[in-house]
PDB file of C-alpha atoms in Angstrom:
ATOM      1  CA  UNK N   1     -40.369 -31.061  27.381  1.00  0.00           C
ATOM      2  CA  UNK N   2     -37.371 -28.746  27.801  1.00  0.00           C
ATOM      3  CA  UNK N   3     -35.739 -28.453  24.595  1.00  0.00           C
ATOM      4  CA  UNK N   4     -32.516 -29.971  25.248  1.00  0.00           C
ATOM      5  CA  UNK N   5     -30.371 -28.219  22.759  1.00  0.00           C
ATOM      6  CA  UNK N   6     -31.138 -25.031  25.116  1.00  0.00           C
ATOM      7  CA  UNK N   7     -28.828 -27.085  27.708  1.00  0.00           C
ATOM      8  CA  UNK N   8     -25.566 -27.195  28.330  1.00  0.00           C
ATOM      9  CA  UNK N   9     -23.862 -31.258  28.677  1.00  0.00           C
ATOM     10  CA  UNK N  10     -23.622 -31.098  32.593  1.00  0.00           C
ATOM     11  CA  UNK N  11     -27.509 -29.606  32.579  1.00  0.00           C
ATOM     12  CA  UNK N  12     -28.662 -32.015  29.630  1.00  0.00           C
ATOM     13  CA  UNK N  13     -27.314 -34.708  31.605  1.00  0.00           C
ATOM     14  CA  UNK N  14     -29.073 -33.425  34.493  1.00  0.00           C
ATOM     15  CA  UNK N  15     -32.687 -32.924  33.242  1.00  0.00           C
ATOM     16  CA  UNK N  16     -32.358 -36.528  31.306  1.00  0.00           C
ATOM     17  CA  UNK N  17     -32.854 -37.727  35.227  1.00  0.00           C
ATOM     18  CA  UNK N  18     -36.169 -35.683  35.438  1.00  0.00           C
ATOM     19  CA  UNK N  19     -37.683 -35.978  32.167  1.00  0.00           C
ATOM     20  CA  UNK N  20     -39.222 -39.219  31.501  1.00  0.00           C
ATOM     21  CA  UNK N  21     -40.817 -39.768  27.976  1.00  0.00           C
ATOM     22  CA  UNK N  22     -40.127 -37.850  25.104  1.00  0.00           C
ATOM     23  CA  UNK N  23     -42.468 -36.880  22.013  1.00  0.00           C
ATOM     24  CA  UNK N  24     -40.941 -36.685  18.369  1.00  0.00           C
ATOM     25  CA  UNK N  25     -40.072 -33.474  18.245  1.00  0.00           C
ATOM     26  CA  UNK N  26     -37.614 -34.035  21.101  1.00  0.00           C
ATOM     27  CA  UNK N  27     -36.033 -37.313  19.795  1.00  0.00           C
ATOM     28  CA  UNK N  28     -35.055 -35.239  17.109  1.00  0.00           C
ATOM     29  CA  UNK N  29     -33.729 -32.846  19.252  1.00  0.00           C
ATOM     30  CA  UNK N  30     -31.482 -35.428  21.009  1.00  0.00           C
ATOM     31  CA  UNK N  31     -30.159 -36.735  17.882  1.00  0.00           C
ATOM     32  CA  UNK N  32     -28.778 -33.576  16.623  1.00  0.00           C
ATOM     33  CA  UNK N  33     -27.636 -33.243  20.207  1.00  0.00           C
ATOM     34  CA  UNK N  34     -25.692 -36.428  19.461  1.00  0.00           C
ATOM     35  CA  UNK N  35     -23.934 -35.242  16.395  1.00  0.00           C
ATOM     36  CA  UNK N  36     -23.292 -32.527  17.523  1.00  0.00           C
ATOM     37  CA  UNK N  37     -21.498 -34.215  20.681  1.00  0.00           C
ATOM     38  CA  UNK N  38     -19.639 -36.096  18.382  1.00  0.00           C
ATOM     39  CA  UNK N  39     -18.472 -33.387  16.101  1.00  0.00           C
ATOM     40  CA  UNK N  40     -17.246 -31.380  18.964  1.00  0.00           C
ATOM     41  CA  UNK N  41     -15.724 -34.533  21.030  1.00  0.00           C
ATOM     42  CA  UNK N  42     -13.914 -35.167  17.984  1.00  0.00           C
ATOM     43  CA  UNK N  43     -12.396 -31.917  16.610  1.00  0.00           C
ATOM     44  CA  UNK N  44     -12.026 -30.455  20.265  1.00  0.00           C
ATOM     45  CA  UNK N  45      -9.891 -34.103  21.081  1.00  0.00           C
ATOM     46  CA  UNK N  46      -9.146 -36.667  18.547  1.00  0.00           C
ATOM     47  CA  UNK N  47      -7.681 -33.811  16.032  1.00  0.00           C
ATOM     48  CA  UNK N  48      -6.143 -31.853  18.771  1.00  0.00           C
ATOM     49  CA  UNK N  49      -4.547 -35.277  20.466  1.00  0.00           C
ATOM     50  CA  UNK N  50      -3.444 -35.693  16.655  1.00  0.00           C
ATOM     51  CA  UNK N  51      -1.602 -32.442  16.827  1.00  0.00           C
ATOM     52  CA  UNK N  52       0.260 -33.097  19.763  1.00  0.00           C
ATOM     53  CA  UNK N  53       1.461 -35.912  18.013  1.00  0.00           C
ATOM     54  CA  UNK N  54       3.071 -34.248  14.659  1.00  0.00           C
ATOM     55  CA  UNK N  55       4.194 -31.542  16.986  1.00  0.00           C
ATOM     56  CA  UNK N  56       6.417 -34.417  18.797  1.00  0.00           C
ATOM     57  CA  UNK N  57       4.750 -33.646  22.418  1.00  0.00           C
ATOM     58  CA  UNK N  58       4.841 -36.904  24.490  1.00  0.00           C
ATOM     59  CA  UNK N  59       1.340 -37.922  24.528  1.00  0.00           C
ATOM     60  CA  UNK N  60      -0.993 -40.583  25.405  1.00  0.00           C
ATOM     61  CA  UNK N  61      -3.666 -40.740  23.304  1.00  0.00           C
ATOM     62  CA  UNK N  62      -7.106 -40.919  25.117  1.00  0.00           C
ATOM     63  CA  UNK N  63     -10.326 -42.187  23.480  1.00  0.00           C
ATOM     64  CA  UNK N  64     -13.412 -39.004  23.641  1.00  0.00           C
ATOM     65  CA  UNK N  65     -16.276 -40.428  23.581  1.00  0.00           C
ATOM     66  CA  UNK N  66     -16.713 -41.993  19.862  1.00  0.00           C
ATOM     67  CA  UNK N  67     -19.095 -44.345  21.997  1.00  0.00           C
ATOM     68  CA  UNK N  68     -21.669 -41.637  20.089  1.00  0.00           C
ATOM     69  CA  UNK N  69     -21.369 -43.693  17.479  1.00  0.00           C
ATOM     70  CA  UNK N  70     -23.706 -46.937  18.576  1.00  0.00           C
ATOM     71  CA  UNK N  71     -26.864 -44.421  18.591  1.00  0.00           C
ATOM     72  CA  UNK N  72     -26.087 -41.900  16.000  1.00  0.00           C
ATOM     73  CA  UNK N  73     -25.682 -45.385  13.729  1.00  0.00           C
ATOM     74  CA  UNK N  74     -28.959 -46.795  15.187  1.00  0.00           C
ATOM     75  CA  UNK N  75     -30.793 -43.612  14.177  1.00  0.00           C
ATOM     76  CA  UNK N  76     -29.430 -43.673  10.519  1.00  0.00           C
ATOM     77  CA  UNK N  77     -28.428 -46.569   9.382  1.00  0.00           C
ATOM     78  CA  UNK N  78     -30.624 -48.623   6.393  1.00  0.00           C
ATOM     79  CA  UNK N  79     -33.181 -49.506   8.722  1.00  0.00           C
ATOM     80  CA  UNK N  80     -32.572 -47.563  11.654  1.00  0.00           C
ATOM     81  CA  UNK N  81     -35.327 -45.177  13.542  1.00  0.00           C
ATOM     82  CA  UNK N  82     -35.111 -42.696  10.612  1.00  0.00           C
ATOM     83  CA  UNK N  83     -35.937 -45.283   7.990  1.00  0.00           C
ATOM     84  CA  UNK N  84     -38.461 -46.981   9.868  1.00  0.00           C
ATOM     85  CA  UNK N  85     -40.416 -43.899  10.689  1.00  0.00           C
ATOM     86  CA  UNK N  86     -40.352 -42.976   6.860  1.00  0.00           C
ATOM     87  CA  UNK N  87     -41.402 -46.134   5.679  1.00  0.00           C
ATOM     88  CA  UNK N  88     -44.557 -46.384   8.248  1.00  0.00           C
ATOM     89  CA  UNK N  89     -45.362 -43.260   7.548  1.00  0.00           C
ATOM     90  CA  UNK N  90     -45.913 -43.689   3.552  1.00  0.00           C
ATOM     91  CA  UNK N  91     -48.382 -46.890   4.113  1.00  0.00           C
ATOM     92  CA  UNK N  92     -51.858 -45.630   5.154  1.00  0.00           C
ATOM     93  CA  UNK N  93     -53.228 -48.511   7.276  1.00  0.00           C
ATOM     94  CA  UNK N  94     -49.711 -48.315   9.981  1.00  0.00           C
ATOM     95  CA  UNK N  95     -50.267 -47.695  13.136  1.00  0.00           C
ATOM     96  CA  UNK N  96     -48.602 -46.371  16.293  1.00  0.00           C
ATOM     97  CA  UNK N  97     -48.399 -50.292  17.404  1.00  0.00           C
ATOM     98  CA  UNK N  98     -46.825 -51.327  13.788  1.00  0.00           C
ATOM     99  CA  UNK N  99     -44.300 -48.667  14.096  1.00  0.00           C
ATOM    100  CA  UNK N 100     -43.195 -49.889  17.518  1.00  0.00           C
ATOM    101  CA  UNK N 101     -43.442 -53.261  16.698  1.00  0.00           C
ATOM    102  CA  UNK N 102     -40.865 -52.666  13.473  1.00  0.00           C
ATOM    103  CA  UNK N 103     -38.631 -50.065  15.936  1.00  0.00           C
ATOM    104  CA  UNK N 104     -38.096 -53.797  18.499  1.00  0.00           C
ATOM    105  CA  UNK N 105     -37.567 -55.629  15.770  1.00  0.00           C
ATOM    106  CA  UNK N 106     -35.455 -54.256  13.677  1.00  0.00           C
ATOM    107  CA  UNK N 107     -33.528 -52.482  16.901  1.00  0.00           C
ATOM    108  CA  UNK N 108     -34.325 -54.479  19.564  1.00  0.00           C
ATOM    109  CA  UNK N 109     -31.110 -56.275  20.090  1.00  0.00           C
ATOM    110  CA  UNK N 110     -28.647 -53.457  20.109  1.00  0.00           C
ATOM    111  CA  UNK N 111     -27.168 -52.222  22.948  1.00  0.00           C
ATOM    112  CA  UNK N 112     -28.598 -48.645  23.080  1.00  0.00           C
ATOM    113  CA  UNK N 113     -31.807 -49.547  22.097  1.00  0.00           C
ATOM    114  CA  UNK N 114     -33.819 -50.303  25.581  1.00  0.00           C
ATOM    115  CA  UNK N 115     -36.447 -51.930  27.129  1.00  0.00           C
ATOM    116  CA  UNK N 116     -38.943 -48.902  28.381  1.00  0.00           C
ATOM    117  CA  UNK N 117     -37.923 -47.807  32.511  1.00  0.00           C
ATOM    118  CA  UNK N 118     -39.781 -44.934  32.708  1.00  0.00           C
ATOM    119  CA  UNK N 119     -40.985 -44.251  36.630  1.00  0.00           C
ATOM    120  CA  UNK N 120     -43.674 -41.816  35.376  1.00  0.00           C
ATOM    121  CA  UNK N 121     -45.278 -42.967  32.450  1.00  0.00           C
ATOM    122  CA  UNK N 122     -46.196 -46.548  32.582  1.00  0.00           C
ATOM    123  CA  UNK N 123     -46.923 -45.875  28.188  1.00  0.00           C
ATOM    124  CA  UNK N 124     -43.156 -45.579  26.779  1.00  0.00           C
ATOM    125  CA  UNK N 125     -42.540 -47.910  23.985  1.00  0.00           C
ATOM    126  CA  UNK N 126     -38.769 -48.110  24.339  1.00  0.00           C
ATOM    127  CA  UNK N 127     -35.820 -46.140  25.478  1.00  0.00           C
ATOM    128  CA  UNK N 128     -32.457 -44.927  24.181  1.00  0.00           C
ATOM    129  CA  UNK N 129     -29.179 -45.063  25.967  1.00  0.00           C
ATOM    130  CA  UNK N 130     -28.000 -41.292  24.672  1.00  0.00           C
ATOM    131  CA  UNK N 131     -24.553 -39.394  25.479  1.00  0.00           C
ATOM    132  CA  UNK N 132     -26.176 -37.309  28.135  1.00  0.00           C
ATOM    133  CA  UNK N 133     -28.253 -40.528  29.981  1.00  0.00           C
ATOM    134  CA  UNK N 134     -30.702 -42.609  29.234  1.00  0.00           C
ATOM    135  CA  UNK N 135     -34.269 -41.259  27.779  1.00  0.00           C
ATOM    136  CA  UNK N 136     -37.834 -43.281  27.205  1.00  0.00           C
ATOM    137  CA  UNK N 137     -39.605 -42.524  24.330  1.00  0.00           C
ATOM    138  CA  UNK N 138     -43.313 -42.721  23.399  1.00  0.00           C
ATOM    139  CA  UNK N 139     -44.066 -42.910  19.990  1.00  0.00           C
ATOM    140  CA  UNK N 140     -47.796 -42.100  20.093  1.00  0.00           C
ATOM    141  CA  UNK N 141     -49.096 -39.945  17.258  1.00  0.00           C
ATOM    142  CA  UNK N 142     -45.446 -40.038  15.620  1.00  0.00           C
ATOM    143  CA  UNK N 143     -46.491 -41.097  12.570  1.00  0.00           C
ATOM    144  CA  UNK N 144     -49.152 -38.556  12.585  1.00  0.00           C
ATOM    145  CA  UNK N 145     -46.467 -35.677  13.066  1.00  0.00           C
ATOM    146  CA  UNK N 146     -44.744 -36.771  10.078  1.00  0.00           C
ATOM    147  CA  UNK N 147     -47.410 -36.918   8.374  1.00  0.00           C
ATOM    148  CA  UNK N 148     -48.724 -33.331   9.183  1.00  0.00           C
ATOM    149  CA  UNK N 149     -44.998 -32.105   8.911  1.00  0.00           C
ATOM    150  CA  UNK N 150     -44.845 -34.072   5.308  1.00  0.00           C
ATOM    151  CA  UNK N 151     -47.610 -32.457   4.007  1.00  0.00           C
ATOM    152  CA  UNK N 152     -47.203 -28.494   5.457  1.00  0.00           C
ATOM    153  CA  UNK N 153     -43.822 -28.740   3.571  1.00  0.00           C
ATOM    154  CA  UNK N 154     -45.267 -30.255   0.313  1.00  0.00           C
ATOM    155  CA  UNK N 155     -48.435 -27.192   0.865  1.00  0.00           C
ATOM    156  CA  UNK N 156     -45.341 -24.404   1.353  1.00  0.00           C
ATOM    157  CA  UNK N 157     -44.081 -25.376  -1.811  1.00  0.00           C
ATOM    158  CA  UNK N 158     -47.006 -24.569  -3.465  1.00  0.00           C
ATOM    159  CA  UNK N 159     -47.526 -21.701  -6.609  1.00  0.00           C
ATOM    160  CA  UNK N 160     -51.293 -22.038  -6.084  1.00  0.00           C
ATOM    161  CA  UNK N 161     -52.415 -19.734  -3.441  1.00  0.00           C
ATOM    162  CA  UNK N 162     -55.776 -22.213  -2.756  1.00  0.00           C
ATOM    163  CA  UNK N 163     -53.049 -24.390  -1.504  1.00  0.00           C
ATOM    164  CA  UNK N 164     -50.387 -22.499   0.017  1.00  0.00           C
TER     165      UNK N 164
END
């Protein structure tokens, strides 16, 4: 997948219309792409619109986007995506199906969280209703990642040269 950090908003939005399922490593991707849209929307607008307002200018203020919020929350709140994934990941017998199943149910009725529409890959599990568009995920060998991930950090840490 392109890496969409490498993008700029008008592009991202763009290739979300051509890419159609997304692996870990770019979910991640699209979060930080999300806080960092939110950051920016907010110190580029709210605090600027704020400004105008001390200074006295005659000024409407106009909302920027804090409609971030619903998935940024969904990714880290007590049992959002984040927690979820961490929690499968730690039990030994969960699967790629238990980790979906927990994702629906504990997500399934919010309004970014979305049924699967991907055209081109019959396989996504669900899809998320991002800043830039909306993108379906597959979470195939996700758990597996973290895993992998989890224990090349724990090995880097290591004194013992057998094991770093």
């Amino acid at each position: 997948p392109i890496p969409l950090c490498a993008l700029s908003p008008t592009t991202t939005s763009q290739a979300l219309k051509y890419l159609s399922i997304m692996v870990f490593e770019q979910i991640s991707i699209n979060f930080v792409n999300e806080k960092l849209q939110q950051f920016f929307n907010h110190h580029m607008f709210v605090v600027e619109q704020e400004e105008y307002v001390k200074e006295g200018i005659d000024w409407v203020m106009v909302d920027f986007g804090m409609d971030l919020a619903a998935a940024i929350i969904m990714f880290e709140k007590p049992m959002g995506i984040w927690a979820i994934l961490e929690e499968e990941s730690l039990f030994p017998k969960a699967t790629d199906k238990s980790f979906e199943e927990k994702l629906k149910a504990s997500l399934g009725k919010l309004p970014v969280f979305l049924k699967p529409a991907s055209k081109t890959d019959k396989n996504a599990h669900f899809g998320i209703s991002h800043y830039a568009g909306v993108v379906n995920y597959n979470v195939t060998a996700w758990l597996e990642r973290i895993k992998t991930l989890s224990m090349k950090l724990l090995l880097s840490f290591s004194s013992q040269p057998v094991l770093a």
